[in-house]
C-alpha atoms as one frame of an Amber mdcrd trajectory, in Angstrom:
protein
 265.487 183.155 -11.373 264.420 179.309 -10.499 266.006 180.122  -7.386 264.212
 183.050  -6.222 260.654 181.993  -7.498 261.397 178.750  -5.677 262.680 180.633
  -1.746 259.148 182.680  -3.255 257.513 179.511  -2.971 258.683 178.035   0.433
 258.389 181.410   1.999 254.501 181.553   0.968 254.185 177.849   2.542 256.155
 178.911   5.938 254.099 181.812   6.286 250.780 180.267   5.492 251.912 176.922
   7.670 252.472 179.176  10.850 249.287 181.097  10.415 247.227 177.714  10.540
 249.145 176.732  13.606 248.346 180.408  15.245 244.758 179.997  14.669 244.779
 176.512  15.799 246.550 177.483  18.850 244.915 180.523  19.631 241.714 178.538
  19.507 242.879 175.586  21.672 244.164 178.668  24.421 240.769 180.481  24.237
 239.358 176.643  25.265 241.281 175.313  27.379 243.620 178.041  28.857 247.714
 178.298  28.532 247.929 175.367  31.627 245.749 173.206  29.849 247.272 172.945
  26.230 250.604 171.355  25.175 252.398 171.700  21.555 251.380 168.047  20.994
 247.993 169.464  21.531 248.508 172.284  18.685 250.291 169.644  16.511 247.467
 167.395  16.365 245.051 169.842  15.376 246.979 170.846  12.324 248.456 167.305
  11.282 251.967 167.746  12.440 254.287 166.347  14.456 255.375 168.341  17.908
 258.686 168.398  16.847 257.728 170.223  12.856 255.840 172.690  15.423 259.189
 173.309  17.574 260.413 174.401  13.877 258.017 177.439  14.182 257.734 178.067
  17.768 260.477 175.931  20.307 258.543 176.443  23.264 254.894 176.686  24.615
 255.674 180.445  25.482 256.987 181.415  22.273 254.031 180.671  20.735 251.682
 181.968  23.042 253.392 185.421  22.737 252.852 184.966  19.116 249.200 184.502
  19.555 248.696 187.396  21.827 251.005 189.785  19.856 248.311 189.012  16.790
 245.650 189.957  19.030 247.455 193.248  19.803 247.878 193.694  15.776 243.937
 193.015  15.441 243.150 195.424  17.902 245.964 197.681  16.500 244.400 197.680
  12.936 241.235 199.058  14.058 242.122 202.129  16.813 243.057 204.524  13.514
 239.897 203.639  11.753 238.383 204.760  15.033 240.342 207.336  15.577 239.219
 208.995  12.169 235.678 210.223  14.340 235.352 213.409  15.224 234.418 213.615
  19.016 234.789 210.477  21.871 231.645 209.283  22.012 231.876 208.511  17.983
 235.215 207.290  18.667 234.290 205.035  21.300 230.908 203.672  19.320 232.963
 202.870  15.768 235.920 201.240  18.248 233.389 198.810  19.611 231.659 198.415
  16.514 235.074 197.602  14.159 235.966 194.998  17.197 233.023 192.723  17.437
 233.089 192.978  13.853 236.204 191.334  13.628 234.750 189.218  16.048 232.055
 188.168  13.729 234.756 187.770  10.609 236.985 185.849  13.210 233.470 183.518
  13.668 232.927 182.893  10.429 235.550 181.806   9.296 236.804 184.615   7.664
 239.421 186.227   9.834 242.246 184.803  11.983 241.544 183.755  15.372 242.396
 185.798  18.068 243.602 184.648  20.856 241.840 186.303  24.369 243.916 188.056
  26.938 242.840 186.497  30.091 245.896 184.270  30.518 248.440 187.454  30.107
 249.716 186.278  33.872 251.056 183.121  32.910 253.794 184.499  31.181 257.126
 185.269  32.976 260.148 186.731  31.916 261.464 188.143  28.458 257.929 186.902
  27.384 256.025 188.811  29.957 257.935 191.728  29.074 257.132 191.510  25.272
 253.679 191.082  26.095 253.209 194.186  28.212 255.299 196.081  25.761 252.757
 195.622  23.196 249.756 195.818  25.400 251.381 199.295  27.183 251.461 200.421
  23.282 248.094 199.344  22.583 246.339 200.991  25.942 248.139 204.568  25.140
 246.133 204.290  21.480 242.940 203.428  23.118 243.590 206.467  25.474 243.987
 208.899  22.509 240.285 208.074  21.422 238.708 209.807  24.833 241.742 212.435
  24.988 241.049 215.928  23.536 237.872 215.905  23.852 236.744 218.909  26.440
 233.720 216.644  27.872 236.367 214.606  29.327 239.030 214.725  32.627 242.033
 216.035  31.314 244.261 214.977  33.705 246.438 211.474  33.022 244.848 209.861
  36.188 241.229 209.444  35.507 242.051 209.390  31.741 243.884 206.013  32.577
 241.143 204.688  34.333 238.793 205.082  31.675 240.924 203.680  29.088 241.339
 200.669  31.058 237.741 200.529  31.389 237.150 201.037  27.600 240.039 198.475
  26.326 239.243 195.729  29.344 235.374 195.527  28.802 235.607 195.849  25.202
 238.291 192.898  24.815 236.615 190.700  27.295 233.564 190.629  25.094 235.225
 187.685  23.333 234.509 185.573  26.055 230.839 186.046  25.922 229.833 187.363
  22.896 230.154 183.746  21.793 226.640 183.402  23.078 224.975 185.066  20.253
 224.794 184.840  16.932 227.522 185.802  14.604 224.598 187.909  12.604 223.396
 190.400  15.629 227.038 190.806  16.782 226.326 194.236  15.449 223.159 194.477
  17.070 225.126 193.716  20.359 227.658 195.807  19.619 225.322 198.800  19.536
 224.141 198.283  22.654 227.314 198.008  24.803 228.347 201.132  23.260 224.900
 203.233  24.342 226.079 201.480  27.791 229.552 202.916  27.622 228.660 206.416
  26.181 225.243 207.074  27.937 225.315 205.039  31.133 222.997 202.976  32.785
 220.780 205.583  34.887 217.745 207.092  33.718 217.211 210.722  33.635 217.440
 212.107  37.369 219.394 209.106  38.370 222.412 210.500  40.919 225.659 208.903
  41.919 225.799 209.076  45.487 225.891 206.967  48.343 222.566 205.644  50.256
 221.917 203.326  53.222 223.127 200.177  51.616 226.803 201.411  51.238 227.045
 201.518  55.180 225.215 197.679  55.331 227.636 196.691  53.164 230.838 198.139
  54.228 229.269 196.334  58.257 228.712 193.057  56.124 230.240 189.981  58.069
 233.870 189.113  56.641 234.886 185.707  56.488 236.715 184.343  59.644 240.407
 184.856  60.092 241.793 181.443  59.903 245.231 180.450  58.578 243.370 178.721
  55.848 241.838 181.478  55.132 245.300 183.673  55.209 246.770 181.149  52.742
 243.360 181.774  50.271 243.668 185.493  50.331 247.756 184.822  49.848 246.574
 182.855  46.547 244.395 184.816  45.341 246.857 187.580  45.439 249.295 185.905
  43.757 247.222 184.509  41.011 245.772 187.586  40.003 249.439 189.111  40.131
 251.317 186.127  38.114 248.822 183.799  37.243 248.314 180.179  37.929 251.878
 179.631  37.309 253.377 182.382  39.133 251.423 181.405  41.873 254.068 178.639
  43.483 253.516 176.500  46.001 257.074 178.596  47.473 255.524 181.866  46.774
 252.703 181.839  48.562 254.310 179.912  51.358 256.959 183.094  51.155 254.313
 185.558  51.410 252.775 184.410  54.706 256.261 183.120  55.757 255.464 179.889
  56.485 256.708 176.361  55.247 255.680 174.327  52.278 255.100 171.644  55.371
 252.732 174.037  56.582 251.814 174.755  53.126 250.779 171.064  52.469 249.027
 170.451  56.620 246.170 172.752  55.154 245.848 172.254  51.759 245.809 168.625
  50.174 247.151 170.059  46.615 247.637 173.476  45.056 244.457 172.455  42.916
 242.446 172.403  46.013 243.438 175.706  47.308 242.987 177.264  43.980 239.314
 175.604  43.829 238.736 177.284  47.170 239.822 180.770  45.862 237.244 180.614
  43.963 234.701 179.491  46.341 235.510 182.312  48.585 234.909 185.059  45.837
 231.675 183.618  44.939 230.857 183.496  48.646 231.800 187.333  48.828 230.251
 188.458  46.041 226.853 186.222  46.606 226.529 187.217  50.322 226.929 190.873
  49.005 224.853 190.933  46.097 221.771 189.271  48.560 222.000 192.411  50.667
 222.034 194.201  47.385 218.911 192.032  46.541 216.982 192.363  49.894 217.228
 195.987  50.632 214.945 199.072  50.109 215.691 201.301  47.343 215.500 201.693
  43.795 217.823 199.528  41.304 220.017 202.167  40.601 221.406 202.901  44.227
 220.997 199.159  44.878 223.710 198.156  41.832 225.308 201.421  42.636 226.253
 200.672  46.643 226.895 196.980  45.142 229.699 197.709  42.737 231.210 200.386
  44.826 231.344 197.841  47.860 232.570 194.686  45.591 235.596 196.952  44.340
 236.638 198.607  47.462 236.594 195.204  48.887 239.587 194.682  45.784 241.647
 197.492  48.129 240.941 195.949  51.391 242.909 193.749  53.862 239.852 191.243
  53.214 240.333 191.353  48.965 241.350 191.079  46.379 238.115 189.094  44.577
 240.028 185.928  42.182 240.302 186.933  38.885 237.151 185.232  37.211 239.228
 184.316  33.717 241.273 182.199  36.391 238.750 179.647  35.809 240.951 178.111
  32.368 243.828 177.627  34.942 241.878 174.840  37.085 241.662 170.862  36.004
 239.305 170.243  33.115 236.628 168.522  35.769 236.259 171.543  37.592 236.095
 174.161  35.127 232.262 173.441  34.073 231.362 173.936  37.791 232.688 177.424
  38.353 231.912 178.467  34.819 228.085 177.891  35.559 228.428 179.909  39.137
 229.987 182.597  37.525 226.894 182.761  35.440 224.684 182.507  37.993 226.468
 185.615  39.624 226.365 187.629  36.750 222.355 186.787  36.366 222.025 188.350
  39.709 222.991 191.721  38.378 220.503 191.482  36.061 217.977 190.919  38.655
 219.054 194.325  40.357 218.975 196.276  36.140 215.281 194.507  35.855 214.537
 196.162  39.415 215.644 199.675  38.119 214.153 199.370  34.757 210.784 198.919
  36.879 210.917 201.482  39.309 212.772 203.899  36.246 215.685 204.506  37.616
 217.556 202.457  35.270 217.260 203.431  31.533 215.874 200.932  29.044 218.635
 199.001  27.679 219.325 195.443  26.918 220.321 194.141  30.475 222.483 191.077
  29.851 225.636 193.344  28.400 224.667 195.818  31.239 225.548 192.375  33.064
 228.803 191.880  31.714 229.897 195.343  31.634 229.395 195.785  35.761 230.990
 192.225  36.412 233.884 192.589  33.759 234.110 196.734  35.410 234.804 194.843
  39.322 236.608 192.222  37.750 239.202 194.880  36.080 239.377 196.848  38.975
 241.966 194.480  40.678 244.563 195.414  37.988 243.436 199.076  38.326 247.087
 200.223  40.212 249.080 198.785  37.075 247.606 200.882  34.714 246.840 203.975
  36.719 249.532 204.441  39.617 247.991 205.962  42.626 244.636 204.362  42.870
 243.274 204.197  46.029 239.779 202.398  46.886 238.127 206.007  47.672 238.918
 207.302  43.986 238.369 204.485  42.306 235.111 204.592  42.668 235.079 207.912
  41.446 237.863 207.094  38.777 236.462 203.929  37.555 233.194 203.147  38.747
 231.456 205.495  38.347 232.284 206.477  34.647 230.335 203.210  33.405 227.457
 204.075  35.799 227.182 208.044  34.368 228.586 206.699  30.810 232.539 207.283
  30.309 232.996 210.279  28.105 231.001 212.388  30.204 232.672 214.468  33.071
């Protein structure tokens, strides 16, 4: 009996040991990015030594998959409780609702962190696979909230693409929803779900295309330079396999070149990585001043806009970076491109404010609109793993449009 109450005992400390070193990793990932912490880096923050943390988790991976497969239990735990509604749009609402508030719990303390899902690329491997696994099982129970429901698209296609839509935007929120207070995550939570469910247009407002679409399909496209070859190259790669994946062999193996060449235009991986980046913000800036500039009402404005940023995705010219690649740059640089990215997304509220004036865009609280349009283009470059066949003419139709007109309508 001693025996059993005492394997009781050192059970209980195991399991409540590795749940303080999941939270404290899951935090330091959310920070810093998988590239950017080390086990000695976990270890410290819970008052062990890197070699009592190898006793839990023996490599970095293993305990990244363990953080993320948490995440996919969170986000598990609430889908049935959502699923208990009785048409989508309720289903949709309580989804969002039960998520930021384990968000809030999560904030205060008072539920285990989760760990986001932005650095799913830098896995390889057995790991990747048990990743995707879970995240595959998750996506098919966020796609039974909209099925059934005779509002919506019944077939599997544009079913997918709203699921992706739904589950993407709604567990990106952790990386902004940090902003706010832990009290009106509610209140926030609210109002991306009227987005979702209702749209942004106001009453009259119609999908279709207008002048700007043309302007900025004509736009000027950066010159064809090798340099330029070896950023798109990147930038494919990364958003494929991550930072990791994204060797200094396989991108020279993609344009068939040598690492010589590799290293005659670009000093260090970091560099070209850094300039990535600089070349999506260049694209999307240069195409949201047109947006800015030209005649027409908000609506049509933001409409032509998103349509043109995620076509360019499917183009020889794309794809855009991945903006969560910003955790896989050097610490000194990530401040920089952090603060653009905010300054892009504070031009799409520039084109909501210009609808809400002219009434073309309903009243709603603009800076989720914000995030929902940049986190919709930023999801559309892993559109063809989740629904095969996507082409940039129906995505627009698949994907875009759904969070324009609201995504349980038809």
């Amino acid at each position: 009996m001693t025996q059993v109450i005492s394997n009781s005992r050192m059970t209980e400390r195991y399991v409540k040991k590795r749940e303080t070193i999941l939270d404290a990793a899951a935090r330091l990932f959310n920070q810093r990015g998988v590239k950017g912490v080390t086990l000695s880096d976990v270890a410290g923050q819970v008052g062990l030594s890197t070699n009592s943390i190898t006793y839990y988790y023996k490599k970095k991976e293993d305990l990244v998959v363990a953080c993320l497969l948490r995440s996919v239990d969170a986000v598990g735990d609430i889908i049935p409780v959502a699923a208990s509604e009785a048409d989508a749009s309720r289903r949709v609402t309580r989804f969002i609702a039960l998520f930021f508030d384990r968000m809030a719990a999560v904030r205060r303390g008072q539920a285990p962190e989760m760990m986001t899902f932005r650095d799913v690329q830098a896995l390889a491997g057995d790991h990747a696979e048990v990743v995707f696994s879970a995240y595959t099982g998750m996506f098919r129970r966020v796609r039974a909230l909209l099925a059934g429901d005779g509002a919506l698209p019944s077939d599997r296609t544009a079913l997918n693409a709203r699921s992706h839509l739904l589950l993407t935007l709604t567990v990106r929120a952790m990386s902004w929803v940090v902003r706010y207070d832990a009290d009106d995550y509610a209140r926030v939570a609210a109002r991306m779900s009227e987005i979702l469910t209702g749209g942004l247009g106001a009453e009259g407002a119609r999908w279709r295309l207008c002048p700007l679409d043309e302007r900025l399909a004509q736009a000027p496209s950066p010159v064809s330079t090798t340099h330029d070859a070896f950023l798109r190259a990147a930038t494919a790669l990364i958003n494929e396999q991550g930072y990791r994946g994204a060797s200094v062999d396989r991108i020279s193996a993609r344009l068939n070149v040598t690492k010589g060449s590799f290293y005659h235009h670009n000093p260090t991986k970091e560099d070209l990585v850094s300039a990535c980046f600089e070349r999506s913000f260049a694209l999307i800036r240069d195409a949201q001043s047109l947006a800015l500039d030209a005649e027409g009402s908000g609506w049509d404005r933001l409409c032509a806009l998103s349509r043109a940023l995620v076509r360019h995705q499917f183009s020889e010219r794309g794809p855009l970076l991945r903006m969560s690649a910003w955790t896989e740059l050097p610490e000194e640089l990530r401040g920089d491109k952090q603060r653009t990215i905010s300054q892009l997304s504070l031009r799409f509220v520039a084109l909501l404010v210009d609808g809400m004036r002219d009434g073309s865009v309903r009243p709603l609280d603009q800076a989720v609109a914000a995030e929902l349009v940049g986190g919709m283009i930023n999801a559309s470059v892993e559109l063809d793993r989740w629904v095969p066949g996507i082409t940039a003419d129906n995505a627009l139709e698949l994907f875009v449009r759904p969070l324009f007109v609201g995504i349980i309508r038809p």
